[in-house]
Short mmCIF file of C-alpha atoms in Angstrom, two decimals:
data_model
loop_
_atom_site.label_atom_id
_atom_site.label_comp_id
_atom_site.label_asym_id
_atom_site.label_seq_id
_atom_site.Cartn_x
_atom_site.Cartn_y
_atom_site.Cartn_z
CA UNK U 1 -35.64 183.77 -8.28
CA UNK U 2 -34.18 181.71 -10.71
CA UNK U 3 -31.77 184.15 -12.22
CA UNK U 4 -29.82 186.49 -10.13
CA UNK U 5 -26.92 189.49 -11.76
CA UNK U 6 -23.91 188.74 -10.89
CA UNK U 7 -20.63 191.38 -10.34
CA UNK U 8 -19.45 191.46 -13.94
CA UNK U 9 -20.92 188.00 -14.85
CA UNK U 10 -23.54 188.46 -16.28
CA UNK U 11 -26.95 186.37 -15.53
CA UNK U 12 -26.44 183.24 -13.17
CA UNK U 13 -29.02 180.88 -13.72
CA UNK U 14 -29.81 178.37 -10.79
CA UNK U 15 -31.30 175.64 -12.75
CA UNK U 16 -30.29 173.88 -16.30
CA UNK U 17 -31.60 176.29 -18.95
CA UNK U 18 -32.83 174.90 -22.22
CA UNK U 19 -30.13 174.26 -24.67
CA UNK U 20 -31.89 176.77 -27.04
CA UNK U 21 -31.20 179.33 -24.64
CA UNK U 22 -27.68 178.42 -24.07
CA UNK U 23 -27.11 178.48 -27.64
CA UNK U 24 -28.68 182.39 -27.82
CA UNK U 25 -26.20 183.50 -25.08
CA UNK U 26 -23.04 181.93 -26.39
CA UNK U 27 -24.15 183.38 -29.72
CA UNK U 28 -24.31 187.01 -27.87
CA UNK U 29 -20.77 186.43 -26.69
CA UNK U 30 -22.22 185.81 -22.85
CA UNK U 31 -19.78 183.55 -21.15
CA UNK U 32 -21.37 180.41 -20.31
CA UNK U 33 -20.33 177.64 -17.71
CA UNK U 34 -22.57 174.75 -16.55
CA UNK U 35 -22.49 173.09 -13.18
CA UNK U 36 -22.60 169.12 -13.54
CA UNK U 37 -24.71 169.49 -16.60
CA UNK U 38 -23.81 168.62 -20.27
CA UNK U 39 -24.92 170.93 -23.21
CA UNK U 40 -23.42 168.96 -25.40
CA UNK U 41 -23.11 169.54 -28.95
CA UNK U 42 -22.56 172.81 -27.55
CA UNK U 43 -18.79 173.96 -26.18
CA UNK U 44 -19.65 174.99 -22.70
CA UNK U 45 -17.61 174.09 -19.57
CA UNK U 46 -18.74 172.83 -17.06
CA UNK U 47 -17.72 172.23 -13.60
CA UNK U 48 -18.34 168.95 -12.09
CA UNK U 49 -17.20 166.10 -9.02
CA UNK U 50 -14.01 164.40 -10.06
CA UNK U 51 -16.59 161.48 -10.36
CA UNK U 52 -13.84 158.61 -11.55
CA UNK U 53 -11.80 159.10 -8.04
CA UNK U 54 -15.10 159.09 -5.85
CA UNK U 55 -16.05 155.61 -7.60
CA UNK U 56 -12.76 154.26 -7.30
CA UNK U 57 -12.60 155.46 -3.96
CA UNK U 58 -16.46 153.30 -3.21
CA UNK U 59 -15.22 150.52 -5.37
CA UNK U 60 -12.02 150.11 -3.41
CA UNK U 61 -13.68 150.61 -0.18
CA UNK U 62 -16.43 147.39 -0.57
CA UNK U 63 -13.55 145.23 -1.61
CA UNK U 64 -11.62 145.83 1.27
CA UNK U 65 -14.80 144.87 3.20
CA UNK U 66 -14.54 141.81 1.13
CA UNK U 67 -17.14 142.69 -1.10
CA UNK U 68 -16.55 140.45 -4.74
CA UNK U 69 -20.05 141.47 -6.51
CA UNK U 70 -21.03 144.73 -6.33
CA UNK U 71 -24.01 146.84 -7.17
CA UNK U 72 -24.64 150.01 -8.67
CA UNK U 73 -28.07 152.37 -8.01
CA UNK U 74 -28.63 155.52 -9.95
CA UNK U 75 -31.19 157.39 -12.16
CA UNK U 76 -28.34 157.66 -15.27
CA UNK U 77 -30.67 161.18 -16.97
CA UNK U 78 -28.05 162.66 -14.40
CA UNK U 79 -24.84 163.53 -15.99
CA UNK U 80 -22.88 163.09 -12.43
CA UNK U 81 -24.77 159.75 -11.90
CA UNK U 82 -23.74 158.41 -15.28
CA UNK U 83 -20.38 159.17 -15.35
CA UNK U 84 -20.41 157.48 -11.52
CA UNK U 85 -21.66 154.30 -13.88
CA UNK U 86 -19.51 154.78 -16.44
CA UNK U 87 -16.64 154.94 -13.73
CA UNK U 88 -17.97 151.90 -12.10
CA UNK U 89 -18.63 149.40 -15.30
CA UNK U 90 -14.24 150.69 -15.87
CA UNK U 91 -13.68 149.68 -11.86
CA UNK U 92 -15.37 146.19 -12.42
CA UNK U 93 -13.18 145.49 -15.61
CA UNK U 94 -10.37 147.00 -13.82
CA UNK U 95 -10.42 144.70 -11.02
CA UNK U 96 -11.91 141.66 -13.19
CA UNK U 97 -15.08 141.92 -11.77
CA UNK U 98 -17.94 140.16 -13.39
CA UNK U 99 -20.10 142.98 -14.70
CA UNK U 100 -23.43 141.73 -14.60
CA UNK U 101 -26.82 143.34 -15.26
CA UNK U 102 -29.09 141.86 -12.76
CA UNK U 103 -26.39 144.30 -10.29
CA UNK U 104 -27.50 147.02 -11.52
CA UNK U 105 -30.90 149.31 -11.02
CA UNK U 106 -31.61 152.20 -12.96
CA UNK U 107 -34.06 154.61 -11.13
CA UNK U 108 -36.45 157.26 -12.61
CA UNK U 109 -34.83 160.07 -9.84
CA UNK U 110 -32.73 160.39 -7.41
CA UNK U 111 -34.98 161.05 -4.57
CA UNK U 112 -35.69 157.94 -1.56
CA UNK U 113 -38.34 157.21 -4.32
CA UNK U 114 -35.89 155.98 -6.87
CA UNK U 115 -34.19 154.17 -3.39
CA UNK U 116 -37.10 152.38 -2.87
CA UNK U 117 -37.98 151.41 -6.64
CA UNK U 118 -34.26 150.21 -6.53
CA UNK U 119 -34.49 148.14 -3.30
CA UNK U 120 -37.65 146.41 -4.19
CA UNK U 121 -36.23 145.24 -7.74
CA UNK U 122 -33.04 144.10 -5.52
CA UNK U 123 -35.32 141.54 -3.49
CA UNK U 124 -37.67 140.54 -6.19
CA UNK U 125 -35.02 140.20 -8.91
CA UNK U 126 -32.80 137.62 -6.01
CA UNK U 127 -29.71 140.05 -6.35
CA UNK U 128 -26.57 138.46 -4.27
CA UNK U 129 -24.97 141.58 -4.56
CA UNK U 130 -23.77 142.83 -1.06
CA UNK U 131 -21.40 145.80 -1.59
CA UNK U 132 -23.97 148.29 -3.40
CA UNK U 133 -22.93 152.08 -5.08
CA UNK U 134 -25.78 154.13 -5.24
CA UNK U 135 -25.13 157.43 -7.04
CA UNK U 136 -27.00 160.00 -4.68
CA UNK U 137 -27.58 160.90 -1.35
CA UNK U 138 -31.15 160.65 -1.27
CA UNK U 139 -31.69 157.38 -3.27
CA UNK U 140 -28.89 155.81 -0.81
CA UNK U 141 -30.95 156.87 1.49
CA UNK U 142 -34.24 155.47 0.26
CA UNK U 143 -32.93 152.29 -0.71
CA UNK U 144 -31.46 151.30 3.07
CA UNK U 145 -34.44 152.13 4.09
CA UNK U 146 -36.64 150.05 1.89
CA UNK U 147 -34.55 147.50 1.88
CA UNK U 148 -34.40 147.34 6.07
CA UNK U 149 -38.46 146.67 5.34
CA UNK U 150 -38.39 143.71 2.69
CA UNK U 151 -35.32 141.82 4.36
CA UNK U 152 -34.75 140.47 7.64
CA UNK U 153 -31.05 140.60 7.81
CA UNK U 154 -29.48 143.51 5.99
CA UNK U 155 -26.43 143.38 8.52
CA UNK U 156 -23.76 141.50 5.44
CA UNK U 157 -24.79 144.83 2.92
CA UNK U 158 -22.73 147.64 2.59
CA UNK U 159 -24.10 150.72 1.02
CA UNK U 160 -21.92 153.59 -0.38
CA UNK U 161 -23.66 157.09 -1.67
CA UNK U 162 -22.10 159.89 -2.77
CA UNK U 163 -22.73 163.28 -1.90
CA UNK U 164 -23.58 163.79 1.44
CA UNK U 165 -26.56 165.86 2.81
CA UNK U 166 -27.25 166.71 5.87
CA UNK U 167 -29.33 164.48 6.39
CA UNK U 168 -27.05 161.46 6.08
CA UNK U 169 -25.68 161.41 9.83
CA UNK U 170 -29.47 161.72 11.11
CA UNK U 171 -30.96 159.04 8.87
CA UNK U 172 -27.80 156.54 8.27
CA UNK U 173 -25.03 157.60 10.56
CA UNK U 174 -23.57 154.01 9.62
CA UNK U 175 -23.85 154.49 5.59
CA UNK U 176 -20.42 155.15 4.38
CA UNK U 177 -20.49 158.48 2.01
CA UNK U 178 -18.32 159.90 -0.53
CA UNK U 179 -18.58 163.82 -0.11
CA UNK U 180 -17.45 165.33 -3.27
CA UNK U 181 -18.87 168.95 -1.62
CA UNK U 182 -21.42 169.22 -4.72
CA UNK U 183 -23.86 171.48 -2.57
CA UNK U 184 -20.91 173.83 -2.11
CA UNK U 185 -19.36 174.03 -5.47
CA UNK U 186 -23.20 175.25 -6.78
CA UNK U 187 -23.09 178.62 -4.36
CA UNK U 188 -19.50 179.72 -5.87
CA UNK U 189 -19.66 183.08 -6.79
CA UNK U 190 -16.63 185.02 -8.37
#
């Protein structure tokens, strides 16, 4: 079921409902919060990964690995994925980084498919990028992967992802993750 009746709450819907809809229910007076998805024009919170710390923290992390161009990975439709590229275009400026846009791939999802579309524009584009940021789990996932199959050597790359799964420590128990616990904050329930 996609909409369940919460204690007092009112509906909880488990997947982005169309702004339309949002609109009717804040026009009925229903409280409305969104989780890590923007409504905007529309004045609805929403509850979301402190995404500027968790790309500071990545960022950070590749230069002390000695990492002085850096990548970024992410299908930027996805609010939390954007603001992670927002957050790391202010990082590079921050820490005079050239900002350059052969580093950075733009996916169409954030499944190992958008990994692998990534990985394969890496080696076909010549990106010297070795510290790389992808924006989710599964595209981190994807793109180490890939990327193990087109190149020899991928022993000088660092990956970061955020958001670790489950399946991170099965698939790349070397990847380095930042967990901002987004799978729990969706099954909060006053």
């Amino acid at each position: 079921r996609d909409v369940e009746r919460s204690r007092g709450l009112g509906d909880v819907y488990k997947r982005q409902i169309h702004n339309d809809l949002a609109q009717h229910l804040l026009s009925q007076g229903t409280p409305v919060a969104s989780i890590a998805y923007d409504y905007f024009p529309l004045a609805i919170p929403m509850i979301t990964s402190d995404n500027d710390h968790g790309t500071e923290l990545a960022f950070n992390h590749l230069i002390q690995k000695g990492h002085r161009e850096l990548a970024f990975v992410g299908d930027l439709s996805q609010y939390d994925i954007r603001k992670r590229y927002e957050a790391f275009c202010d990082q590079c400026e921050i820490n005079q980084f050239e900002l350059d846009e052969k580093n950075i791939f733009v996916v169409n999802d954030t499944l190992f498919s958008g990994g692998y579309q990534a990985a394969s524009d890496y080696v076909k584009n010549g990106c010297t990028a070795k510290g790389i940021i992808c924006g989710a789990s599964l595209t981190s996932i994807g793109f180490s992967q890939q990327l193990r199959h087109l190149l020899s050597d991928t022993d000088s790359l660092d990956i970061v992802g955020f958001d670790a799964i489950s399946l991170i420590p099965i698939t790349e128990p070397n990847m380095t993750m930042v967990d901002q616990n987004s799978v729990s904050y969706t099954h909060l329930r006053a």
